[in-house]
Amino acid sequence: MKILVCISHVPDTTSKINFTDGDTKFDTNGVQFVINPNDEFGLTRAMWFKEKQGAHVTVVNVGGAETEPTLRKALAIGADAAIRVNTPATDGFSVAKQLANVVKDGGYDLVIAGRESIDYNGGMVPGMIAGLTNANFINNCIKLDVEGTSVTAVREIDGGKETVSTSLPLVIGSQKGLVEESDLRIPNMRGIMMARQKPLTVVDPVDTITETASVKFEKPAPKGAVKLVSPDNLDELISLLHNEAKVI
Amino acid sequence: MSVLVYTESEQGKLKKVAFEVASYAKAVADQLETTVTAITINTDDTSALENYGVDKVLSVSNSELNTFNAKGYAEAIQQAAEKESSKVVVLSSSANSKYLAPLLAVFLNAGYASNVIAAPSNTAPFTVKRNAFTNKAFEDMAISTDVKIVGVSSNAFGLVETSGSATTEAFSPSITDLGIKVESVDKASDKVSIADADIVVSGGRGLKGPENWGMIEELADVLGAATACSKPVSDLGWRPHGEHVGQTGKPVASNLYIAIGISGAIQHLAGVNASKVKVVINSDPEAPFFKAADYGVVGDAFQVVPELIEKLKAFKAQQ
């Protein structure tokens, strides 16, 4: 089985978010970039397929040379090869078109992409890849088994979960739950050394039109001070929630 | 040239979010000086939609779509959009709508903005405000395609009632191979889901163990709320992953979020920022969550919560 794991290069979850150029660009100054957490769950499941079922795992990213350390980390975790599509990641649709082109070229059976990136939170790339490559698609995937070309999976739904069956070729939107958090891997020294020997191919982008564009960013207004209520006076809390906040 | 809105239902009944997306579609239609057409799928009674600005309902009845299928639903909505020559398609940001919207965007070659929190600030270029960076910032996004898809965030726009009347028309889209077959659904039907909830009651490590969740559930019960938890709690296996709220868990955009025994890590706060009113109950007055909260009680959850439950019961009985 040939697996492609799409890796988004995102600010670490603890990053303070700031903007530059008149609030039109994300300020990368002092920001640590990591593999998008939703992609990392998928990458770890791909490692399981590699080790138990002999799958070949390629990781891919759309972005400039600055994203290569993130791809190298995925190689150090155990992916066999990496591809970088050499163009800035602008909007979700054009990223999905670049990735769909890689999928078609490589003839992948299973494509894993995080259900959304933790920066722009568009949540569109996995579904768009599926639509563009005419593959089956399971979003919010929290369990995935493949036997031959048959697939059984569980996906999270609002208020529960659902078991589904389908067949390859398949795209999944991965997320927490697909593997246990304790199974996520930290690259060891051997993995880091081996990653240097593994192929990282840089490919040219296909022509796409940008359908959406960020015009401006804004941070939420600073919060007023919390109103503290004495634990001995919970009637006041109820009164505030009813009369002032009007939420109960 | 109608604005098309996909109004979700469950077991044949329209969901509250259906009226919110209809209200949003009406606001867009007013800006574009056009009408609103709703598409419903296997919905029994669609008449309430006319109270939220819908002029026409395309009612799909198709047993193949009895369980949600992203591709099948996207095909139905695509054909409705084409029939109505819709330039704007509005849907919610529920898990199902977020599942089908990217497919619909490909089918319609449309730009898609998810997690949208306000009516368009401009229609040429079509510009909407959305949550980004897991609620740590807002993004003004311009969509330049001929057809635009807008996914509205829950509780962001609210319900806007209007007086009007709607015509209903049966609509039979042609559905191709669905690709995915649902084998079983495991859903607690008597529980409010986090996505649908107006109020969410959430517990953290301060609860000390899963055996103490009874009072969280009881408080949620009194308020008609959903229950949730912080990341350490789901990592420890005290509560299922599906209840984990935060940057790598579920985002919450409720009207009221009550955090009990949760200190408020940056990743957790990001996940709940979109909630309108936040109440924190924590014994540690230095807990970072107090800086993000509207109301706070510094106290022992094991004393505060049972007393709050009793007082709320009395309050509810008086209402």
PDB file of N, CA, C and O in Angstrom, chain B residues 33-95:
ATOM      1  N   GLU B  33     -29.835  41.750  -2.664  1.00  0.00           N
ATOM      2  CA  GLU B  33     -31.179  42.049  -3.181  1.00  0.00           C
ATOM      3  C   GLU B  33     -31.759  40.854  -3.941  1.00  0.00           C
ATOM      4  O   GLU B  33     -32.171  40.958  -5.098  1.00  0.00           O
ATOM      5  N   THR B  34     -31.743  39.718  -3.265  1.00  0.00           N
ATOM      6  CA  THR B  34     -32.323  38.518  -3.867  1.00  0.00           C
ATOM      7  C   THR B  34     -33.088  37.730  -2.791  1.00  0.00           C
ATOM      8  O   THR B  34     -33.341  38.237  -1.702  1.00  0.00           O
ATOM      9  N   THR B  35     -33.469  36.517  -3.132  1.00  0.00           N
ATOM     10  CA  THR B  35     -34.296  35.703  -2.235  1.00  0.00           C
ATOM     11  C   THR B  35     -33.485  34.551  -1.634  1.00  0.00           C
ATOM     12  O   THR B  35     -32.339  34.327  -2.033  1.00  0.00           O
ATOM     13  N   VAL B  36     -34.122  33.837  -0.704  1.00  0.00           N
ATOM     14  CA  VAL B  36     -33.453  32.698  -0.054  1.00  0.00           C
ATOM     15  C   VAL B  36     -34.189  31.405  -0.406  1.00  0.00           C
ATOM     16  O   VAL B  36     -35.407  31.309  -0.239  1.00  0.00           O
ATOM     17  N   THR B  37     -33.430  30.442  -0.891  1.00  0.00           N
ATOM     18  CA  THR B  37     -33.983  29.092  -1.098  1.00  0.00           C
ATOM     19  C   THR B  37     -33.278  28.146  -0.138  1.00  0.00           C
ATOM     20  O   THR B  37     -32.049  28.164  -0.042  1.00  0.00           O
ATOM     21  N   ALA B  38     -34.049  27.353   0.576  1.00  0.00           N
ATOM     22  CA  ALA B  38     -33.459  26.352   1.478  1.00  0.00           C
ATOM     23  C   ALA B  38     -33.554  24.987   0.828  1.00  0.00           C
ATOM     24  O   ALA B  38     -34.543  24.686   0.146  1.00  0.00           O
ATOM     25  N   ILE B  39     -32.520  24.169   1.035  1.00  0.00           N
ATOM     26  CA  ILE B  39     -32.632  22.755   0.659  1.00  0.00           C
ATOM     27  C   ILE B  39     -32.672  21.944   1.946  1.00  0.00           C
ATOM     28  O   ILE B  39     -31.841  22.141   2.843  1.00  0.00           O
ATOM     29  N   THR B  40     -33.679  21.082   2.052  1.00  0.00           N
ATOM     30  CA  THR B  40     -33.791  20.192   3.206  1.00  0.00           C
ATOM     31  C   THR B  40     -33.698  18.757   2.699  1.00  0.00           C
ATOM     32  O   THR B  40     -34.128  18.460   1.572  1.00  0.00           O
ATOM     33  N   ILE B  41     -33.108  17.892   3.523  1.00  0.00           N
ATOM     34  CA  ILE B  41     -32.974  16.488   3.113  1.00  0.00           C
ATOM     35  C   ILE B  41     -33.676  15.615   4.146  1.00  0.00           C
ATOM     36  O   ILE B  41     -33.320  15.633   5.332  1.00  0.00           O
ATOM     37  N   ASN B  42     -34.689  14.905   3.696  1.00  0.00           N
ATOM     38  CA  ASN B  42     -35.474  14.013   4.553  1.00  0.00           C
ATOM     39  C   ASN B  42     -35.964  14.720   5.819  1.00  0.00           C
ATOM     40  O   ASN B  42     -35.782  14.235   6.933  1.00  0.00           O
ATOM     41  N   THR B  43     -36.546  15.888   5.631  1.00  0.00           N
ATOM     42  CA  THR B  43     -37.093  16.675   6.736  1.00  0.00           C
ATOM     43  C   THR B  43     -38.618  16.651   6.638  1.00  0.00           C
ATOM     44  O   THR B  43     -39.170  16.917   5.570  1.00  0.00           O
ATOM     45  N   ASP B  44     -39.287  16.329   7.751  1.00  0.00           N
ATOM     46  CA  ASP B  44     -40.741  16.142   7.704  1.00  0.00           C
ATOM     47  C   ASP B  44     -41.505  17.455   7.555  1.00  0.00           C
ATOM     48  O   ASP B  44     -42.360  17.595   6.707  1.00  0.00           O
ATOM     49  N   ASP B  45     -41.180  18.395   8.436  1.00  0.00           N
ATOM     50  CA  ASP B  45     -41.955  19.639   8.450  1.00  0.00           C
ATOM     51  C   ASP B  45     -40.993  20.804   8.290  1.00  0.00           C
ATOM     52  O   ASP B  45     -40.171  21.069   9.161  1.00  0.00           O
ATOM     53  N   THR B  46     -41.088  21.508   7.174  1.00  0.00           N
ATOM     54  CA  THR B  46     -40.134  22.591   6.891  1.00  0.00           C
ATOM     55  C   THR B  46     -40.777  23.966   7.089  1.00  0.00           C
ATOM     56  O   THR B  46     -40.153  24.983   6.819  1.00  0.00           O
ATOM     57  N   SER B  47     -42.040  23.997   7.572  1.00  0.00           N
ATOM     58  CA  SER B  47     -42.795  25.253   7.563  1.00  0.00           C
ATOM     59  C   SER B  47     -42.159  26.352   8.419  1.00  0.00           C
ATOM     60  O   SER B  47     -42.273  27.533   8.101  1.00  0.00           O
ATOM     61  N   ALA B  48     -41.438  25.954   9.503  1.00  0.00           N
ATOM     62  CA  ALA B  48     -40.862  26.979  10.391  1.00  0.00           C
ATOM     63  C   ALA B  48     -39.801  27.821   9.698  1.00  0.00           C
ATOM     64  O   ALA B  48     -39.480  28.918  10.165  1.00  0.00           O
ATOM     65  N   LEU B  49     -39.260  27.339   8.588  1.00  0.00           N
ATOM     66  CA  LEU B  49     -38.185  28.086   7.915  1.00  0.00           C
ATOM     67  C   LEU B  49     -38.652  29.449   7.421  1.00  0.00           C
ATOM     68  O   LEU B  49     -37.863  30.383   7.307  1.00  0.00           O
ATOM     69  N   GLU B  50     -39.955  29.555   7.116  1.00  0.00           N
ATOM     70  CA  GLU B  50     -40.446  30.838   6.587  1.00  0.00           C
ATOM     71  C   GLU B  50     -40.360  31.954   7.643  1.00  0.00           C
ATOM     72  O   GLU B  50     -40.363  33.124   7.301  1.00  0.00           O
ATOM     73  N   ASN B  51     -40.260  31.575   8.905  1.00  0.00           N
ATOM     74  CA  ASN B  51     -40.116  32.586   9.964  1.00  0.00           C
ATOM     75  C   ASN B  51     -38.702  33.146  10.053  1.00  0.00           C
ATOM     76  O   ASN B  51     -38.419  34.031  10.858  1.00  0.00           O
ATOM     77  N   TYR B  52     -37.787  32.582   9.265  1.00  0.00           N
ATOM     78  CA  TYR B  52     -36.384  33.022   9.307  1.00  0.00           C
ATOM     79  C   TYR B  52     -35.900  33.492   7.936  1.00  0.00           C
ATOM     80  O   TYR B  52     -34.729  33.417   7.621  1.00  0.00           O
ATOM     81  N   GLY B  53     -36.840  33.927   7.106  1.00  0.00           N
ATOM     82  CA  GLY B  53     -36.449  34.588   5.856  1.00  0.00           C
ATOM     83  C   GLY B  53     -36.385  33.714   4.625  1.00  0.00           C
ATOM     84  O   GLY B  53     -35.983  34.174   3.558  1.00  0.00           O
ATOM     85  N   VAL B  54     -36.771  32.429   4.766  1.00  0.00           N
ATOM     86  CA  VAL B  54     -36.707  31.534   3.605  1.00  0.00           C
ATOM     87  C   VAL B  54     -37.938  31.753   2.723  1.00  0.00           C
ATOM     88  O   VAL B  54     -39.071  31.764   3.203  1.00  0.00           O
ATOM     89  N   ASP B  55     -37.699  31.935   1.404  1.00  0.00           N
ATOM     90  CA  ASP B  55     -38.802  32.171   0.460  1.00  0.00           C
ATOM     91  C   ASP B  55     -39.272  30.885  -0.207  1.00  0.00           C
ATOM     92  O   ASP B  55     -40.425  30.761  -0.608  1.00  0.00           O
ATOM     93  N   LYS B  56     -38.336  29.951  -0.362  1.00  0.00           N
ATOM     94  CA  LYS B  56     -38.680  28.723  -1.088  1.00  0.00           C
ATOM     95  C   LYS B  56     -37.901  27.564  -0.489  1.00  0.00           C
ATOM     96  O   LYS B  56     -36.740  27.729  -0.093  1.00  0.00           O
ATOM     97  N   VAL B  57     -38.560  26.411  -0.398  1.00  0.00           N
ATOM     98  CA  VAL B  57     -37.898  25.225   0.152  1.00  0.00           C
ATOM     99  C   VAL B  57     -37.840  24.158  -0.930  1.00  0.00           C
ATOM    100  O   VAL B  57     -38.866  23.822  -1.532  1.00  0.00           O
ATOM    101  N   LEU B  58     -36.641  23.651  -1.190  1.00  0.00           N
ATOM    102  CA  LEU B  58     -36.486  22.479  -2.054  1.00  0.00           C
ATOM    103  C   LEU B  58     -36.381  21.283  -1.123  1.00  0.00           C
ATOM    104  O   LEU B  58     -35.401  21.145  -0.386  1.00  0.00           O
ATOM    105  N   SER B  59     -37.401  20.459  -1.130  1.00  0.00           N
ATOM    106  CA  SER B  59     -37.497  19.372  -0.164  1.00  0.00           C
ATOM    107  C   SER B  59     -37.081  18.056  -0.821  1.00  0.00           C
ATOM    108  O   SER B  59     -37.746  17.572  -1.731  1.00  0.00           O
ATOM    109  N   VAL B  60     -35.963  17.505  -0.338  1.00  0.00           N
ATOM    110  CA  VAL B  60     -35.459  16.242  -0.894  1.00  0.00           C
ATOM    111  C   VAL B  60     -35.925  15.103  -0.003  1.00  0.00           C
ATOM    112  O   VAL B  60     -35.774  15.155   1.222  1.00  0.00           O
ATOM    113  N   SER B  61     -36.494  14.094  -0.623  1.00  0.00           N
ATOM    114  CA  SER B  61     -36.885  12.897   0.112  1.00  0.00           C
ATOM    115  C   SER B  61     -36.230  11.713  -0.593  1.00  0.00           C
ATOM    116  O   SER B  61     -36.580  11.388  -1.726  1.00  0.00           O
ATOM    117  N   ASN B  62     -35.245  11.116   0.046  1.00  0.00           N
ATOM    118  CA  ASN B  62     -34.469  10.076  -0.630  1.00  0.00           C
ATOM    119  C   ASN B  62     -33.963   9.096   0.420  1.00  0.00           C
ATOM    120  O   ASN B  62     -33.173   9.473   1.301  1.00  0.00           O
ATOM    121  N   SER B  63     -34.414   7.860   0.357  1.00  0.00           N
ATOM    122  CA  SER B  63     -34.055   6.890   1.401  1.00  0.00           C
ATOM    123  C   SER B  63     -32.555   6.577   1.397  1.00  0.00           C
ATOM    124  O   SER B  63     -32.007   6.165   2.412  1.00  0.00           O
ATOM    125  N   GLU B  64     -31.883   6.781   0.259  1.00  0.00           N
ATOM    126  CA  GLU B  64     -30.426   6.555   0.215  1.00  0.00           C
ATOM    127  C   GLU B  64     -29.688   7.535   1.125  1.00  0.00           C
ATOM    128  O   GLU B  64     -28.540   7.305   1.502  1.00  0.00           O
ATOM    129  N   LEU B  65     -30.357   8.660   1.417  1.00  0.00           N
ATOM    130  CA  LEU B  65     -29.712   9.701   2.227  1.00  0.00           C
ATOM    131  C   LEU B  65     -30.239   9.728   3.663  1.00  0.00           C
ATOM    132  O   LEU B  65     -30.094  10.721   4.374  1.00  0.00           O
ATOM    133  N   ASN B  66     -30.853   8.609   4.088  1.00  0.00           N
ATOM    134  CA  ASN B  66     -31.380   8.553   5.455  1.00  0.00           C
ATOM    135  C   ASN B  66     -30.288   8.710   6.494  1.00  0.00           C
ATOM    136  O   ASN B  66     -30.472   9.362   7.515  1.00  0.00           O
ATOM    137  N   THR B  67     -29.132   8.065   6.253  1.00  0.00           N
ATOM    138  CA  THR B  67     -27.984   8.368   7.104  1.00  0.00           C
ATOM    139  C   THR B  67     -27.113   9.353   6.337  1.00  0.00           C
ATOM    140  O   THR B  67     -27.057   9.304   5.099  1.00  0.00           O
ATOM    141  N   PHE B  68     -26.451  10.223   7.089  1.00  0.00           N
ATOM    142  CA  PHE B  68     -25.656  11.274   6.448  1.00  0.00           C
ATOM    143  C   PHE B  68     -24.560  10.657   5.588  1.00  0.00           C
ATOM    144  O   PHE B  68     -23.868   9.729   5.995  1.00  0.00           O
ATOM    145  N   ASN B  69     -24.412  11.180   4.386  1.00  0.00           N
ATOM    146  CA  ASN B  69     -23.304  10.802   3.508  1.00  0.00           C
ATOM    147  C   ASN B  69     -22.789  12.065   2.843  1.00  0.00           C
ATOM    148  O   ASN B  69     -23.526  12.744   2.119  1.00  0.00           O
ATOM    149  N   ALA B  70     -21.525  12.404   3.100  1.00  0.00           N
ATOM    150  CA  ALA B  70     -20.987  13.701   2.665  1.00  0.00           C
ATOM    151  C   ALA B  70     -21.102  13.877   1.149  1.00  0.00           C
ATOM    152  O   ALA B  70     -21.527  14.930   0.663  1.00  0.00           O
ATOM    153  N   LYS B  71     -20.749  12.807   0.400  1.00  0.00           N
ATOM    154  CA  LYS B  71     -20.760  12.941  -1.061  1.00  0.00           C
ATOM    155  C   LYS B  71     -22.181  13.080  -1.578  1.00  0.00           C
ATOM    156  O   LYS B  71     -22.477  13.956  -2.401  1.00  0.00           O
ATOM    157  N   GLY B  72     -23.069  12.239  -1.067  1.00  0.00           N
ATOM    158  CA  GLY B  72     -24.458  12.284  -1.520  1.00  0.00           C
ATOM    159  C   GLY B  72     -25.126  13.613  -1.197  1.00  0.00           C
ATOM    160  O   GLY B  72     -25.828  14.199  -2.028  1.00  0.00           O
ATOM    161  N   TYR B  73     -24.876  14.092   0.014  1.00  0.00           N
ATOM    162  CA  TYR B  73     -25.464  15.378   0.416  1.00  0.00           C
ATOM    163  C   TYR B  73     -24.859  16.520  -0.417  1.00  0.00           C
ATOM    164  O   TYR B  73     -25.566  17.440  -0.828  1.00  0.00           O
ATOM    165  N   ALA B  74     -23.536  16.443  -0.672  1.00  0.00           N
ATOM    166  CA  ALA B  74     -22.892  17.492  -1.476  1.00  0.00           C
ATOM    167  C   ALA B  74     -23.462  17.497  -2.891  1.00  0.00           C
ATOM    168  O   ALA B  74     -23.688  18.562  -3.482  1.00  0.00           O
ATOM    169  N   GLU B  75     -23.731  16.301  -3.439  1.00  0.00           N
ATOM    170  CA  GLU B  75     -24.310  16.232  -4.795  1.00  0.00           C
ATOM    171  C   GLU B  75     -25.696  16.869  -4.829  1.00  0.00           C
ATOM    172  O   GLU B  75     -26.046  17.593  -5.766  1.00  0.00           O
ATOM    173  N   ALA B  76     -26.495  16.583  -3.788  1.00  0.00           N
ATOM    174  CA  ALA B  76     -27.847  17.150  -3.737  1.00  0.00           C
ATOM    175  C   ALA B  76     -27.792  18.678  -3.661  1.00  0.00           C
ATOM    176  O   ALA B  76     -28.524  19.384  -4.368  1.00  0.00           O
ATOM    177  N   ILE B  77     -26.890  19.186  -2.809  1.00  0.00           N
ATOM    178  CA  ILE B  77     -26.791  20.642  -2.640  1.00  0.00           C
ATOM    179  C   ILE B  77     -26.230  21.284  -3.918  1.00  0.00           C
ATOM    180  O   ILE B  77     -26.690  22.350  -4.342  1.00  0.00           O
ATOM    181  N   GLN B  78     -25.276  20.611  -4.541  1.00  0.00           N
ATOM    182  CA  GLN B  78     -24.723  21.125  -5.814  1.00  0.00           C
ATOM    183  C   GLN B  78     -25.835  21.292  -6.847  1.00  0.00           C
ATOM    184  O   GLN B  78     -25.945  22.342  -7.506  1.00  0.00           O
ATOM    185  N   GLN B  79     -26.681  20.257  -6.982  1.00  0.00           N
ATOM    186  CA  GLN B  79     -27.735  20.324  -8.006  1.00  0.00           C
ATOM    187  C   GLN B  79     -28.771  21.397  -7.665  1.00  0.00           C
ATOM    188  O   GLN B  79     -29.299  22.065  -8.557  1.00  0.00           O
ATOM    189  N   ALA B  80     -29.021  21.579  -6.367  1.00  0.00           N
ATOM    190  CA  ALA B  80     -29.944  22.646  -5.960  1.00  0.00           C
ATOM    191  C   ALA B  80     -29.348  24.017  -6.286  1.00  0.00           C
ATOM    192  O   ALA B  80     -30.049  24.920  -6.764  1.00  0.00           O
ATOM    193  N   ALA B  81     -28.042  24.173  -6.028  1.00  0.00           N
ATOM    194  CA  ALA B  81     -27.375  25.459  -6.304  1.00  0.00           C
ATOM    195  C   ALA B  81     -27.428  25.756  -7.806  1.00  0.00           C
ATOM    196  O   ALA B  81     -27.649  26.911  -8.207  1.00  0.00           O
ATOM    197  N   GLU B  82     -27.227  24.719  -8.601  1.00  0.00           N
ATOM    198  CA  GLU B  82     -27.255  24.926 -10.061  1.00  0.00           C
ATOM    199  C   GLU B  82     -28.667  25.265 -10.535  1.00  0.00           C
ATOM    200  O   GLU B  82     -28.865  26.135 -11.369  1.00  0.00           O
ATOM    201  N   LYS B  83     -29.641  24.567  -9.958  1.00  0.00           N
ATOM    202  CA  LYS B  83     -31.039  24.831 -10.335  1.00  0.00           C
ATOM    203  C   LYS B  83     -31.438  26.275 -10.008  1.00  0.00           C
ATOM    204  O   LYS B  83     -32.146  26.922 -10.780  1.00  0.00           O
ATOM    205  N   GLU B  84     -30.966  26.766  -8.865  1.00  0.00           N
ATOM    206  CA  GLU B  84     -31.335  28.120  -8.417  1.00  0.00           C
ATOM    207  C   GLU B  84     -30.355  29.194  -8.919  1.00  0.00           C
ATOM    208  O   GLU B  84     -30.487  30.349  -8.544  1.00  0.00           O
ATOM    209  N   SER B  85     -29.337  28.781  -9.683  1.00  0.00           N
ATOM    210  CA  SER B  85     -28.256  29.694 -10.128  1.00  0.00           C
ATOM    211  C   SER B  85     -27.688  30.476  -8.939  1.00  0.00           C
ATOM    212  O   SER B  85     -27.447  31.684  -9.026  1.00  0.00           O
ATOM    213  N   SER B  86     -27.492  29.764  -7.827  1.00  0.00           N
ATOM    214  CA  SER B  86     -27.051  30.437  -6.598  1.00  0.00           C
ATOM    215  C   SER B  86     -25.586  30.824  -6.689  1.00  0.00           C
ATOM    216  O   SER B  86     -24.750  30.021  -7.095  1.00  0.00           O
ATOM    217  N   LYS B  87     -25.306  32.041  -6.286  1.00  0.00           N
ATOM    218  CA  LYS B  87     -23.914  32.501  -6.247  1.00  0.00           C
ATOM    219  C   LYS B  87     -23.338  32.372  -4.840  1.00  0.00           C
ATOM    220  O   LYS B  87     -22.129  32.464  -4.651  1.00  0.00           O
ATOM    221  N   VAL B  88     -24.226  32.227  -3.856  1.00  0.00           N
ATOM    222  CA  VAL B  88     -23.785  32.034  -2.470  1.00  0.00           C
ATOM    223  C   VAL B  88     -24.529  30.828  -1.889  1.00  0.00           C
ATOM    224  O   VAL B  88     -25.754  30.738  -2.004  1.00  0.00           O
ATOM    225  N   VAL B  89     -23.764  29.909  -1.300  1.00  0.00           N
ATOM    226  CA  VAL B  89     -24.353  28.761  -0.608  1.00  0.00           C
ATOM    227  C   VAL B  89     -23.949  28.860   0.860  1.00  0.00           C
ATOM    228  O   VAL B  89     -22.768  29.014   1.174  1.00  0.00           O
ATOM    229  N   VAL B  90     -24.942  28.796   1.741  1.00  0.00           N
ATOM    230  CA  VAL B  90     -24.689  28.945   3.182  1.00  0.00           C
ATOM    231  C   VAL B  90     -24.955  27.605   3.866  1.00  0.00           C
ATOM    232  O   VAL B  90     -25.963  26.939   3.577  1.00  0.00           O
ATOM    233  N   LEU B  91     -24.063  27.211   4.731  1.00  0.00           N
ATOM    234  CA  LEU B  91     -24.317  26.041   5.578  1.00  0.00           C
ATOM    235  C   LEU B  91     -23.697  26.298   6.942  1.00  0.00           C
ATOM    236  O   LEU B  91     -23.110  27.352   7.172  1.00  0.00           O
ATOM    237  N   SER B  92     -23.842  25.326   7.849  1.00  0.00           N
ATOM    238  CA  SER B  92     -23.351  25.537   9.214  1.00  0.00           C
ATOM    239  C   SER B  92     -21.894  25.093   9.308  1.00  0.00           C
ATOM    240  O   SER B  92     -21.287  24.688   8.313  1.00  0.00           O
ATOM    241  N   SER B  93     -21.355  25.166  10.500  1.00  0.00           N
ATOM    242  CA  SER B  93     -20.015  24.617  10.717  1.00  0.00           C
ATOM    243  C   SER B  93     -20.108  23.380  11.612  1.00  0.00           C
ATOM    244  O   SER B  93     -19.223  23.116  12.420  1.00  0.00           O
ATOM    245  N   SER B  94     -21.218  22.629  11.486  1.00  0.00           N
ATOM    246  CA  SER B  94     -21.336  21.356  12.205  1.00  0.00           C
ATOM    247  C   SER B  94     -20.335  20.365  11.615  1.00  0.00           C
ATOM    248  O   SER B  94     -19.801  20.588  10.521  1.00  0.00           O
ATOM    249  N   ALA B  95     -20.098  19.271  12.332  1.00  0.00           N
ATOM    250  CA  ALA B  95     -19.156  18.263  11.832  1.00  0.00           C
ATOM    251  C   ALA B  95     -19.599  17.765  10.454  1.00  0.00           C
ATOM    252  O   ALA B  95     -18.782  17.610   9.545  1.00  0.00           O
TER     253      ALA B  95
END
